[in-house]
PDB file of C-alpha atoms in Angstrom:
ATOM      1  CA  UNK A   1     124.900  76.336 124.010  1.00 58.00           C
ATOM      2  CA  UNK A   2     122.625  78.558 121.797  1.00 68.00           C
ATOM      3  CA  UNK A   3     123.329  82.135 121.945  1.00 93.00           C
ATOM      4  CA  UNK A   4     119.617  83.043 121.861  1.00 96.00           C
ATOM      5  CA  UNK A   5     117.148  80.120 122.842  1.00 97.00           C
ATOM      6  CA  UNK A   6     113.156  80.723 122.671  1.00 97.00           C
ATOM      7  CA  UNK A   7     110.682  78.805 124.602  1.00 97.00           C
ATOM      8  CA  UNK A   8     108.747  76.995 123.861  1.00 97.00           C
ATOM      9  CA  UNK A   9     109.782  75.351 120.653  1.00 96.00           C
ATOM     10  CA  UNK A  10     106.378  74.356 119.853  1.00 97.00           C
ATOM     11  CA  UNK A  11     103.006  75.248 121.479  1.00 97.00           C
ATOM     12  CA  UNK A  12      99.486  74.288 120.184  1.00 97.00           C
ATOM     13  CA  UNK A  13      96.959  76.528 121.729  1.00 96.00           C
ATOM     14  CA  UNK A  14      92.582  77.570 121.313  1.00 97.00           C
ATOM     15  CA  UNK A  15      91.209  80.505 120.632  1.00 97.00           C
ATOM     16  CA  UNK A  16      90.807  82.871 122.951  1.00 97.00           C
ATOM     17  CA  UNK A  17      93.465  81.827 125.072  1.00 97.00           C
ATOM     18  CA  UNK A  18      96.440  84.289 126.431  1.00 96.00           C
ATOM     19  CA  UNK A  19      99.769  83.091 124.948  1.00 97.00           C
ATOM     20  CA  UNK A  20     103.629  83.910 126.308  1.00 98.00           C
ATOM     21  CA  UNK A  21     106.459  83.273 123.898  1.00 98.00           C
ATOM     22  CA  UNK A  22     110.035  84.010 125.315  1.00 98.00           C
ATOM     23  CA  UNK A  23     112.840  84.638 124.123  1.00 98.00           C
ATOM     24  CA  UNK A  24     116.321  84.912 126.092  1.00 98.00           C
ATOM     25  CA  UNK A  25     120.421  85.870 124.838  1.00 97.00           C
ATOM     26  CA  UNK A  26     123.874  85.499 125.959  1.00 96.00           C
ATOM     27  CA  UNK A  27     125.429  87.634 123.624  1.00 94.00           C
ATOM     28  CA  UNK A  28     125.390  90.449 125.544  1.00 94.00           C
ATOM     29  CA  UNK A  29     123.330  91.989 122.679  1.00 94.00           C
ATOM     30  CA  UNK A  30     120.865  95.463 123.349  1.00 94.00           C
ATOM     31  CA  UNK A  31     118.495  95.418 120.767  1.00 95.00           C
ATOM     32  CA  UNK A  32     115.843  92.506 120.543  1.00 96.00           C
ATOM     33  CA  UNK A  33     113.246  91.861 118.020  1.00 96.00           C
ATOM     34  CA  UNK A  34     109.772  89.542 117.510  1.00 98.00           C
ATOM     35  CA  UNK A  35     109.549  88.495 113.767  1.00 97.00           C
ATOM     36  CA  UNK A  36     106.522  86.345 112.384  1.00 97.00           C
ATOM     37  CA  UNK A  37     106.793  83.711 109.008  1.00 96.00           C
ATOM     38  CA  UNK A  38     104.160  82.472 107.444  1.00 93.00           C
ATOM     39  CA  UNK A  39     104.202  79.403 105.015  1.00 85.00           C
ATOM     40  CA  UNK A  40     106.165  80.304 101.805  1.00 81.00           C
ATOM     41  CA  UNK A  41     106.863  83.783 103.071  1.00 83.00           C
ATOM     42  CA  UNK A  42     109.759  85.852 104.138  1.00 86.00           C
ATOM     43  CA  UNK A  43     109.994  87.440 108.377  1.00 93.00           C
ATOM     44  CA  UNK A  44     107.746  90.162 108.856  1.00 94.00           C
ATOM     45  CA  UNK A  45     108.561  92.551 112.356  1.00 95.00           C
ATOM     46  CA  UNK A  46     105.988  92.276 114.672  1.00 97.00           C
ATOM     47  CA  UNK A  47     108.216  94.040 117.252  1.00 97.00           C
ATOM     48  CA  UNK A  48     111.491  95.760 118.278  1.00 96.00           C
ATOM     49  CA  UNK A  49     113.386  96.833 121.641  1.00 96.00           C
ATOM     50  CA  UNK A  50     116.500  98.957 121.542  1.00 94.00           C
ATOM     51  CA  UNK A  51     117.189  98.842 125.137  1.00 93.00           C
ATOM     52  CA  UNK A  52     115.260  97.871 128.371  1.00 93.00           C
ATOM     53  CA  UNK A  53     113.201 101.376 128.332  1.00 92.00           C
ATOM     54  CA  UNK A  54     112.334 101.485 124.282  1.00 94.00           C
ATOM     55  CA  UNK A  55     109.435  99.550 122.869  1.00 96.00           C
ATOM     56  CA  UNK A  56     108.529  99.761 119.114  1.00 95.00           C
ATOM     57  CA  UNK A  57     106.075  98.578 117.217  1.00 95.00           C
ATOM     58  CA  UNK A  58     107.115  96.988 114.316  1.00 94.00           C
ATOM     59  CA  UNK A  59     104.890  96.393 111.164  1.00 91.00           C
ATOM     60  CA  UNK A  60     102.402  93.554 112.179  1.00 95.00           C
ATOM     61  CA  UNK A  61     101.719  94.986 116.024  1.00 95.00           C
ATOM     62  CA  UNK A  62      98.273  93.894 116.175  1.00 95.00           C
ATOM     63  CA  UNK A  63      97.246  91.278 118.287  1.00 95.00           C
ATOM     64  CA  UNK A  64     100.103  91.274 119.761  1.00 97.00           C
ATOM     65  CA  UNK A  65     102.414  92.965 122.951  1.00 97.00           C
ATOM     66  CA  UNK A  66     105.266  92.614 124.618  1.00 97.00           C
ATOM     67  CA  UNK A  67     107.896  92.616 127.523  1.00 97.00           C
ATOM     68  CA  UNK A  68     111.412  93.478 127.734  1.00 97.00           C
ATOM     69  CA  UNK A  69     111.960  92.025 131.301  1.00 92.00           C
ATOM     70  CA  UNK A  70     115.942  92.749 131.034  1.00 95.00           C
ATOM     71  CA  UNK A  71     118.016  93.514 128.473  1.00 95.00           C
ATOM     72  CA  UNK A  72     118.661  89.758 128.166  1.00 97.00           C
ATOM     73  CA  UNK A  73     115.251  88.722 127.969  1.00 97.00           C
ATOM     74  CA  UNK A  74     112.230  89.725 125.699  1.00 98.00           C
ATOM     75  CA  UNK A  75     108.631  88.103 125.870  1.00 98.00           C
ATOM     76  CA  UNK A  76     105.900  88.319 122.978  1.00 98.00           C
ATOM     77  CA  UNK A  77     101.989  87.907 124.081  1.00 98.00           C
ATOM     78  CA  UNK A  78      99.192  86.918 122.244  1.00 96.00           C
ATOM     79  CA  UNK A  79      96.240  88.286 124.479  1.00 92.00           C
ATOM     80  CA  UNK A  80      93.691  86.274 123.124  1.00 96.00           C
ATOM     81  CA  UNK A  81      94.961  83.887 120.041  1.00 96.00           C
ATOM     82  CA  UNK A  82      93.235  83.663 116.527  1.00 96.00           C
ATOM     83  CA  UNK A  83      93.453  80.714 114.004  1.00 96.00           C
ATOM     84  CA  UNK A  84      95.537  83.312 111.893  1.00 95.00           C
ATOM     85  CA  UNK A  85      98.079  84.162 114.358  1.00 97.00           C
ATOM     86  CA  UNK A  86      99.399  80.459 113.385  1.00 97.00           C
ATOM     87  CA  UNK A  87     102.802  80.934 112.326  1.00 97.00           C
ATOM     88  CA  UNK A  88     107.025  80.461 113.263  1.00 97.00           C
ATOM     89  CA  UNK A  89     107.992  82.894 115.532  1.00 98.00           C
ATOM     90  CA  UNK A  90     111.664  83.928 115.943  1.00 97.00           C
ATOM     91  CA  UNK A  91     113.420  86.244 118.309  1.00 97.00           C
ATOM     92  CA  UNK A  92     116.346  88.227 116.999  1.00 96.00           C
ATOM     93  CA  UNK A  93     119.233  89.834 118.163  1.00 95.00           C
ATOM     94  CA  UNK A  94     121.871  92.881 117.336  1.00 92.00           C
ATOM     95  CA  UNK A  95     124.018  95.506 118.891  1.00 91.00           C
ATOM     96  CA  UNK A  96     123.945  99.088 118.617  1.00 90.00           C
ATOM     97  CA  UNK A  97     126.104 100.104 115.883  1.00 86.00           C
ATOM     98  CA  UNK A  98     126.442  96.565 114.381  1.00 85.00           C
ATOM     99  CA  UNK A  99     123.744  96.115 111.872  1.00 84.00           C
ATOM    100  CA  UNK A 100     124.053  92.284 112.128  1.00 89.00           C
ATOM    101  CA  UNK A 101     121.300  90.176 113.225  1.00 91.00           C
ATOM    102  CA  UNK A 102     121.288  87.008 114.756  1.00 93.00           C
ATOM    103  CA  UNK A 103     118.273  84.345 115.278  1.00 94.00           C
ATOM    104  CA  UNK A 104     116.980  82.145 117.477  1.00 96.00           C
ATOM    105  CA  UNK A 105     115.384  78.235 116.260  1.00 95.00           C
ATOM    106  CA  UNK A 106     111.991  79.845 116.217  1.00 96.00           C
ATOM    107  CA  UNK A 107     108.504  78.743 118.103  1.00 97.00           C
ATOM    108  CA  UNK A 108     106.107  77.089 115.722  1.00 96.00           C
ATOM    109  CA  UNK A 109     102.961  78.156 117.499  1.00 97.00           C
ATOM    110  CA  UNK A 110      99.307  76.851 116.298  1.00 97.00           C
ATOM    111  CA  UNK A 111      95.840  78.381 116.783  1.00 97.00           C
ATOM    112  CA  UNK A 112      92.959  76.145 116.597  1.00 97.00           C
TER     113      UNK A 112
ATOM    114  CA  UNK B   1     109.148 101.035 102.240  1.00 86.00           C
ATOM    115  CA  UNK B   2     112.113  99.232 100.969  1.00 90.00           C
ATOM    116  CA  UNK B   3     111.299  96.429  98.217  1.00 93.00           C
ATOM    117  CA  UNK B   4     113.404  92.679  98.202  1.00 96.00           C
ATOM    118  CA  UNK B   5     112.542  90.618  95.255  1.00 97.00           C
ATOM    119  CA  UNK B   6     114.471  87.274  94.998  1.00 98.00           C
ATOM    120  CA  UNK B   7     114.953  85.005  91.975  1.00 98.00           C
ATOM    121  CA  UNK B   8     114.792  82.449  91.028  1.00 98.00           C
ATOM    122  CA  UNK B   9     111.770  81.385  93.474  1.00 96.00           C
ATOM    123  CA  UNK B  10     112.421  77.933  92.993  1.00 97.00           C
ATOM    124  CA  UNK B  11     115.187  76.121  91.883  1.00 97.00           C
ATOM    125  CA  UNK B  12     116.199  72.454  91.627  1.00 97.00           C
ATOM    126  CA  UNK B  13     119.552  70.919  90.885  1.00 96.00           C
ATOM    127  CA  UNK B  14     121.298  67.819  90.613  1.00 97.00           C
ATOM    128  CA  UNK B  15     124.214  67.392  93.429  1.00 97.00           C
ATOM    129  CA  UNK B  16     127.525  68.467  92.395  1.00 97.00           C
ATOM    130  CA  UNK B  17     125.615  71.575  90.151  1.00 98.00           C
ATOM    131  CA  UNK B  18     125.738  75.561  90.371  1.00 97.00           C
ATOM    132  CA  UNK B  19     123.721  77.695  90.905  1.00 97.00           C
ATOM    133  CA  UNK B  20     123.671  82.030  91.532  1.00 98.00           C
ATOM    134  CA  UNK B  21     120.450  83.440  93.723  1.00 98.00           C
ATOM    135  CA  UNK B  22     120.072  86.882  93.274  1.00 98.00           C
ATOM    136  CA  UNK B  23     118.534  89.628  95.733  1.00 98.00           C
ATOM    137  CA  UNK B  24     117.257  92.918  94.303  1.00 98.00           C
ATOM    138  CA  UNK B  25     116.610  95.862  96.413  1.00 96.00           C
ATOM    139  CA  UNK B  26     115.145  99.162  95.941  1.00 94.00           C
ATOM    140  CA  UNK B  27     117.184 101.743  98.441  1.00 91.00           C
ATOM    141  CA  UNK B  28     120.667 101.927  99.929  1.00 88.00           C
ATOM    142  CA  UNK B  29     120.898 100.055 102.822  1.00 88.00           C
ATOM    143  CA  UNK B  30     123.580  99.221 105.924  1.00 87.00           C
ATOM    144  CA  UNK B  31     122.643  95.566 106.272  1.00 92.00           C
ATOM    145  CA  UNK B  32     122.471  92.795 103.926  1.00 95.00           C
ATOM    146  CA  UNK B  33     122.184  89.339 105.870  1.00 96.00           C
ATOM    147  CA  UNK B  34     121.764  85.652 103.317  1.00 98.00           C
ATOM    148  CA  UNK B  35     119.932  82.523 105.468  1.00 97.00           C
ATOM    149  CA  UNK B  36     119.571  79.313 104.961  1.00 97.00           C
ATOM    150  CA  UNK B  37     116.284  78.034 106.449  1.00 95.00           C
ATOM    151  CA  UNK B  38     116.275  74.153 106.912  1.00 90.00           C
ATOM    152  CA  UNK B  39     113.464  72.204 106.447  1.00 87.00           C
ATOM    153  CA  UNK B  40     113.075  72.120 110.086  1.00 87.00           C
ATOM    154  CA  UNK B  41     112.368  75.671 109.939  1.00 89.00           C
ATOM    155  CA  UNK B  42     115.735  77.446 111.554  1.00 91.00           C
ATOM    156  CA  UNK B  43     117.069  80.113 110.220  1.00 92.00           C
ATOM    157  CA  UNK B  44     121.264  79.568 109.420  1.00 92.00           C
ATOM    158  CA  UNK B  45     123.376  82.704 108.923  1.00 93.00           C
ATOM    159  CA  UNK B  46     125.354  82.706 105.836  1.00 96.00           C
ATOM    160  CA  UNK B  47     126.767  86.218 105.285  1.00 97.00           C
ATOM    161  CA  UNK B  48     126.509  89.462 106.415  1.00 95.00           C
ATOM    162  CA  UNK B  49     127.201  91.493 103.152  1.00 96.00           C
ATOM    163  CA  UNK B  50     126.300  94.883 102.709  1.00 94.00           C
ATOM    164  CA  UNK B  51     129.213  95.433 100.515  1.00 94.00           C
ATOM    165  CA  UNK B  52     131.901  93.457  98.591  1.00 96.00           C
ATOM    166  CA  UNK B  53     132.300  89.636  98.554  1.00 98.00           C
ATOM    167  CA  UNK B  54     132.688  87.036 100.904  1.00 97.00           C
ATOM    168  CA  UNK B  55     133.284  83.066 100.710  1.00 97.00           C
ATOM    169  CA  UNK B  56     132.948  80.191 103.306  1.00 96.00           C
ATOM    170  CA  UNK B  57     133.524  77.015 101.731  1.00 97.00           C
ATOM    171  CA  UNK B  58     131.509  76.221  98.896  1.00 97.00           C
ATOM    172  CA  UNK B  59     129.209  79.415  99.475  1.00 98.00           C
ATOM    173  CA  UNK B  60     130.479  82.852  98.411  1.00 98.00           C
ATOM    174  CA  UNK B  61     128.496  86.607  97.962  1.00 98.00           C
ATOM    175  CA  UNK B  62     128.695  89.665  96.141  1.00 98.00           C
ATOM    176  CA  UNK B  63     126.788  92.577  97.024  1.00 97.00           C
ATOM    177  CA  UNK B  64     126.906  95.596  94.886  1.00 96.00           C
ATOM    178  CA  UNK B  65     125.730  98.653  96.623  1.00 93.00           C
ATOM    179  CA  UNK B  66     125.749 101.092  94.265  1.00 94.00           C
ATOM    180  CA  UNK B  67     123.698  99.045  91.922  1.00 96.00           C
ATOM    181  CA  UNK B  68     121.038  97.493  94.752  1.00 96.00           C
ATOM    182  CA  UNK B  69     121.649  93.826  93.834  1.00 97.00           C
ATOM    183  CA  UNK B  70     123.208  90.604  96.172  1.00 98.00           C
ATOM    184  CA  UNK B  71     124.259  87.272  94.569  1.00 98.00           C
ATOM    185  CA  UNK B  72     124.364  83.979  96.726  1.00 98.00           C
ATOM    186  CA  UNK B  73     126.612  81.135  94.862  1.00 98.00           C
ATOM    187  CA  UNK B  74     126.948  77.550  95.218  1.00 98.00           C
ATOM    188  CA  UNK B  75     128.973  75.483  93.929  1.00 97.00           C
ATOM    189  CA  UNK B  76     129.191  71.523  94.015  1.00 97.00           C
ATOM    190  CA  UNK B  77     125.763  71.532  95.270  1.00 97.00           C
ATOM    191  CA  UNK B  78     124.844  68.427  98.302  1.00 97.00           C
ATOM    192  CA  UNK B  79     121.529  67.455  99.129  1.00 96.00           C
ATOM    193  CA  UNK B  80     122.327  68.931 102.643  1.00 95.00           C
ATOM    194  CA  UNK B  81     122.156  72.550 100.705  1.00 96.00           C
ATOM    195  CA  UNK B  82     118.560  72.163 100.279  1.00 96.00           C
ATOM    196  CA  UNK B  83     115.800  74.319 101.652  1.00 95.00           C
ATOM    197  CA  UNK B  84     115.037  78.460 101.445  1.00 96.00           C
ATOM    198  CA  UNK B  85     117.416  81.346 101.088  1.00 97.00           C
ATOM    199  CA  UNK B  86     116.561  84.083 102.091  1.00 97.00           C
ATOM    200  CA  UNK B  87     117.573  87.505 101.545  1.00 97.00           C
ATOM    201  CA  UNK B  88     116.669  90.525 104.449  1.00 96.00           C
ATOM    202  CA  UNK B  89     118.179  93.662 103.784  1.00 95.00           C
ATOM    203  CA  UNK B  90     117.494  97.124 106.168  1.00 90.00           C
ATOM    204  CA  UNK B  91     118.939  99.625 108.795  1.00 76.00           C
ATOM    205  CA  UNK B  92     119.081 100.451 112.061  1.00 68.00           C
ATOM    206  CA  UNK B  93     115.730  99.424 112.961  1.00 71.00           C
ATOM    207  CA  UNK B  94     114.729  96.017 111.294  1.00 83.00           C
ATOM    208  CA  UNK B  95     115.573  93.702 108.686  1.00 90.00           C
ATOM    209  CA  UNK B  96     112.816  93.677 105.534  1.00 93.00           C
ATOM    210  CA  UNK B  97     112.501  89.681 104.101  1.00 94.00           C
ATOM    211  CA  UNK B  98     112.213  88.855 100.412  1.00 95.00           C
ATOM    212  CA  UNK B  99     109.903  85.773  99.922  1.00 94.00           C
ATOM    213  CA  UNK B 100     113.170  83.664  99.725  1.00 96.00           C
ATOM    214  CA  UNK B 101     114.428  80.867  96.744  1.00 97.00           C
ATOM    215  CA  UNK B 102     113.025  77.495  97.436  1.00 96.00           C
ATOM    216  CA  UNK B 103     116.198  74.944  96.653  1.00 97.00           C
ATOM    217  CA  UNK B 104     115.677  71.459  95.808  1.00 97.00           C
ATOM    218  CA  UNK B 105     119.291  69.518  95.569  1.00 97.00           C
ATOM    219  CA  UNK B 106     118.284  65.814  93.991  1.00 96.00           C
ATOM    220  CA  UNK B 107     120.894  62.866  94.759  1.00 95.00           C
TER     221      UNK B 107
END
């Protein structure tokens, strides 16, 4: 089984409409990040949770919150989607004091 | 913040061919990860590298710290190598994404 699964894999959605993507891990991992791709690009943070109590907003925040339910679990909102929030999402995971991050199979989420 | 450039951007190759990605950065760092995203769009974890080299099978990395650069080789190329590489490079907080080599192994 994957160490860090995201649901859903795939979600077309309007404009307007409030959006949940989650993201939960078995690795026993405390930090937990939300990173956006957009065609022919590189990740860019949207953001990052170092433990259950610590929210941080990474460097793409707008439009955007989220929810770090347990230290297992981490959910990114879209309050009311845009066209140009269409994009792969992926969750990430590390541990404190091991720089080493490791990736979930990403939610390809559309905006129409 | 902390620059990744990547080169070649694209690259395509006959099977069985070489080929050496490279990764420049512009500060010191404590994490230097190499993916493999397939053309279904997951991300693969090749090497964490923030120093020194590392091989696993056909794949191998260097990372020289001091001088702010990471190689990615592979040799004997297969068609299953195809897709992006990406190199992400950062800290304690996040990872920072170059805009990746696009590789094209032909049969």
């Amino acid at each position: 089984d994957a160490d860090v699964t995201q649901t859903p894999r795939n979600r077309i959605t309007k404009t307007g409409k409030r959006i949940m993507l989650e993201c939960s891990q078995t690795k026993g991992h405390d930090r937990m990040y939300w990173y956006r791709q957009d065609p022919g690009l590189g990740l860019r943070l949207i953001y990052y949770s170092f433990d259950v109590k610590d929210i941080n907003k990474g460097e793409i925040s707008d439009g955007y919150s989220v929810s770090r339910q347990a230290q297992a679990k981490f959910s990114l909102s879209l309050e009311s989607a845009i066209p140009n929030q269409t994009a792969l999402y992926f969750c990430a995971t590390s541990k404190t004091g091991v720089y080493e991050q490791y990736f979930g199979p990403g939610t390809r989420l559309t905006v129409t | 913040g902390i620059q990744v450039e990547q080169s070649p951007p694209d690259l395509i190759l006959q099977e069985g061919a070489n080929s050496t990605l490279r990764c420049n950065f512009s500060d010191s760092v404590n994490n230097l990860q190499w993916f493999h995203q397939n053309p279904w769009g997951q991300l693969i974890n090749l090497f964490y590298i923030p120093s020194g080299t590392k091989q696993n099978g056909r794949l191998s990395a260097t990372t020289v710290a001091t001088e702010r650069y990471s190689l990615l080789y592979i040799s004997s190329s297969q068609t299953t190598d195809s897709g992006v590489y990406f190199c992400a490079v950062g800290g304690s907080e996040k990872l920072v994404f170059g805009k990746g080599t696009k590789l094209t192994v032909n049969p």
